[in-house]
Amino acid sequence: MTKTLQKNIRVLPDQWDRIEAAANERDLTANQLLVELAMEALDRREWPQTEAQLQVARASLFAAQAIALDMIAAGRQNQVDKIREYVATIVPNLVPEPAATEEISSGKRDSGPGIA
């Protein structure tokens, strides 16, 4: 049996209720869920390491959205679709659904993040 340590943390009652509810959905104890989430966060905290990196990533998504909308407006939807497919192979579930064509042709543009 693995040797464990007993540590105490302080949480608000409503926070603990949320933790317990999430743990129950996963057939874990609240403590197990907290440890798993903490370890996952530590394992994946490589990037972005700074607020500047996060802002650059957001700006890149905004620029990609603007470029894609201009390409669609110029009749280059097929190229946007190819780019979207390629990006989806690198980062699955990141690329949202394509913007509606009538929104582009009417001049209405979504300023949200993502690629058209």
mmCIF file of C-alpha atoms in Angstrom:
data_model
loop_
_atom_site.group_PDB
_atom_site.id
_atom_site.type_symbol
_atom_site.label_atom_id
_atom_site.label_comp_id
_atom_site.label_asym_id
_atom_site.label_seq_id
_atom_site.Cartn_x
_atom_site.Cartn_y
_atom_site.Cartn_z
ATOM 1 C CA MET A 1 0.000 0.000 0.000
ATOM 2 C CA THR A 2 1.247 3.444 -0.865
ATOM 3 C CA LYS A 3 2.227 5.629 2.055
ATOM 4 C CA THR A 4 0.192 8.834 2.067
ATOM 5 C CA LEU A 5 0.513 12.099 3.943
ATOM 6 C CA GLN A 6 -2.300 13.825 5.740
ATOM 7 C CA LYS A 7 -2.462 17.532 4.956
ATOM 8 C CA ASN A 8 -5.167 20.072 5.680
ATOM 9 C CA ILE A 9 -6.444 22.781 3.370
ATOM 10 C CA ARG A 10 -9.090 25.391 3.966
ATOM 11 C CA VAL A 11 -11.965 25.856 1.560
ATOM 12 C CA LEU A 12 -15.250 27.665 1.737
ATOM 13 C CA PRO A 13 -18.333 25.528 2.300
ATOM 14 C CA ASP A 14 -19.763 26.271 -1.153
ATOM 15 C CA GLN A 15 -16.407 25.409 -2.746
ATOM 16 C CA TRP A 16 -16.322 22.086 -0.917
ATOM 17 C CA ASP A 17 -19.876 21.331 -2.054
ATOM 18 C CA ARG A 18 -18.835 21.891 -5.671
ATOM 19 C CA ILE A 19 -15.728 19.727 -5.219
ATOM 20 C CA GLU A 20 -17.749 16.907 -3.672
ATOM 21 C CA ALA A 21 -20.372 17.071 -6.423
ATOM 22 C CA ALA A 22 -17.697 16.905 -9.131
ATOM 23 C CA ALA A 23 -15.961 14.042 -7.329
ATOM 24 C CA ASN A 24 -19.204 12.075 -7.031
ATOM 25 C CA GLU A 25 -19.732 12.389 -10.798
ATOM 26 C CA ARG A 26 -16.333 10.746 -11.304
ATOM 27 C CA ASP A 27 -16.669 8.087 -8.583
ATOM 28 C CA LEU A 28 -13.816 9.654 -6.594
ATOM 29 C CA THR A 29 -13.524 11.110 -3.150
ATOM 30 C CA ALA A 30 -13.244 14.874 -2.952
ATOM 31 C CA ASN A 31 -9.644 14.521 -1.776
ATOM 32 C CA GLN A 32 -8.742 12.248 -4.704
ATOM 33 C CA LEU A 33 -10.259 14.730 -7.144
ATOM 34 C CA LEU A 34 -8.308 17.636 -5.663
ATOM 35 C CA VAL A 35 -5.034 15.719 -5.864
ATOM 36 C CA GLU A 36 -5.685 14.601 -9.464
ATOM 37 C CA LEU A 37 -6.602 18.122 -10.556
ATOM 38 C CA ALA A 38 -3.588 19.620 -8.820
ATOM 39 C CA MET A 39 -1.214 17.093 -10.397
ATOM 40 C CA GLU A 40 -2.760 17.634 -13.831
ATOM 41 C CA ALA A 41 -2.361 21.392 -13.466
ATOM 42 C CA LEU A 42 1.272 20.990 -12.423
ATOM 43 C CA ASP A 43 2.011 18.630 -15.313
ATOM 44 C CA ARG A 44 0.481 20.961 -17.889
ATOM 45 C CA ARG A 45 1.685 24.335 -16.659
ATOM 46 C CA GLU A 46 4.537 24.542 -19.156
ATOM 47 C CA TRP A 47 2.852 27.153 -21.354
ATOM 48 C CA PRO A 48 1.819 29.892 -21.095
ATOM 49 C CA GLN A 49 4.187 30.725 -18.294
ATOM 50 C CA THR A 50 3.569 34.456 -18.309
ATOM 51 C CA GLU A 51 0.677 36.810 -18.849
ATOM 52 C CA ALA A 52 2.502 38.175 -21.909
ATOM 53 C CA GLN A 53 2.533 34.725 -23.537
ATOM 54 C CA LEU A 54 -1.179 34.383 -22.895
ATOM 55 C CA GLN A 55 -1.860 37.794 -24.435
ATOM 56 C CA VAL A 56 0.218 36.919 -27.520
ATOM 57 C CA ALA A 57 -1.779 33.699 -27.928
ATOM 58 C CA ARG A 58 -5.069 35.614 -27.690
ATOM 59 C CA ALA A 59 -3.857 38.249 -30.146
ATOM 60 C CA SER A 60 -2.860 35.508 -32.578
ATOM 61 C CA LEU A 61 -6.347 34.034 -32.443
ATOM 62 C CA PHE A 62 -7.869 37.457 -33.056
ATOM 63 C CA ALA A 63 -5.569 38.038 -36.042
ATOM 64 C CA ALA A 64 -6.404 34.596 -37.441
ATOM 65 C CA GLN A 65 -10.125 35.378 -37.146
ATOM 66 C CA ALA A 66 -9.730 38.695 -38.964
ATOM 67 C CA ILE A 67 -7.656 37.135 -41.750
ATOM 68 C CA ALA A 68 -10.113 34.245 -42.162
ATOM 69 C CA LEU A 69 -13.081 36.626 -42.379
ATOM 70 C CA ASP A 70 -11.315 38.697 -45.041
ATOM 71 C CA MET A 71 -10.454 35.550 -46.996
ATOM 72 C CA ILE A 72 -14.087 34.384 -46.863
ATOM 73 C CA ALA A 73 -15.311 37.803 -47.965
ATOM 74 C CA ALA A 74 -12.869 37.587 -50.903
ATOM 75 C CA GLY A 75 -14.353 34.251 -51.970
ATOM 76 C CA ARG A 76 -11.556 32.077 -50.586
ATOM 77 C CA GLN A 77 -13.707 29.949 -48.241
ATOM 78 C CA ASN A 78 -12.114 26.741 -49.584
ATOM 79 C CA GLN A 79 -8.673 27.898 -48.446
ATOM 80 C CA VAL A 80 -10.023 28.785 -45.001
ATOM 81 C CA ASP A 81 -11.584 25.322 -44.777
ATOM 82 C CA LYS A 82 -8.247 23.689 -45.642
ATOM 83 C CA ILE A 83 -6.460 25.736 -42.980
ATOM 84 C CA ARG A 84 -9.164 24.859 -40.451
ATOM 85 C CA GLU A 85 -8.799 21.138 -41.233
ATOM 86 C CA TYR A 86 -5.018 21.342 -40.840
ATOM 87 C CA VAL A 87 -5.268 23.174 -37.512
ATOM 88 C CA ALA A 88 -7.804 20.586 -36.297
ATOM 89 C CA THR A 89 -5.238 17.823 -36.890
ATOM 90 C CA ILE A 90 -2.744 19.648 -34.660
ATOM 91 C CA VAL A 91 -5.131 20.834 -31.955
ATOM 92 C CA PRO A 92 -8.354 18.780 -31.986
ATOM 93 C CA ASN A 93 -11.545 20.433 -30.717
ATOM 94 C CA LEU A 94 -10.026 23.919 -30.882
ATOM 95 C CA VAL A 95 -11.416 25.122 -34.205
ATOM 96 C CA PRO A 96 -15.046 26.309 -33.922
ATOM 97 C CA GLU A 97 -17.696 25.813 -36.573
ATOM 98 C CA PRO A 98 -17.364 27.989 -39.694
ATOM 99 C CA ALA A 99 -19.000 31.412 -39.623
ATOM 100 C CA ALA A 100 -22.283 31.614 -41.515
ATOM 101 C CA THR A 101 -21.737 32.792 -45.088
ATOM 102 C CA GLU A 102 -24.645 35.252 -44.933
ATOM 103 C CA GLU A 103 -23.014 36.987 -41.960
ATOM 104 C CA ILE A 104 -19.856 37.538 -43.989
ATOM 105 C CA SER A 105 -21.651 38.768 -47.089
ATOM 106 C CA SER A 106 -23.841 41.135 -45.057
ATOM 107 C CA GLY A 107 -20.789 42.696 -43.449
ATOM 108 C CA LYS A 108 -21.646 41.363 -39.978
ATOM 109 C CA ARG A 109 -18.510 40.021 -38.334
ATOM 110 C CA ASP A 110 -18.000 38.150 -35.116
ATOM 111 C CA SER A 111 -15.150 39.622 -33.096
ATOM 112 C CA GLY A 112 -14.782 36.532 -30.905
ATOM 113 C CA PRO A 113 -11.643 34.394 -30.776
ATOM 114 C CA GLY A 114 -11.054 31.456 -33.050
ATOM 115 C CA ILE A 115 -10.755 30.902 -36.740
ATOM 116 C CA ALA A 116 -13.870 31.886 -38.669
#
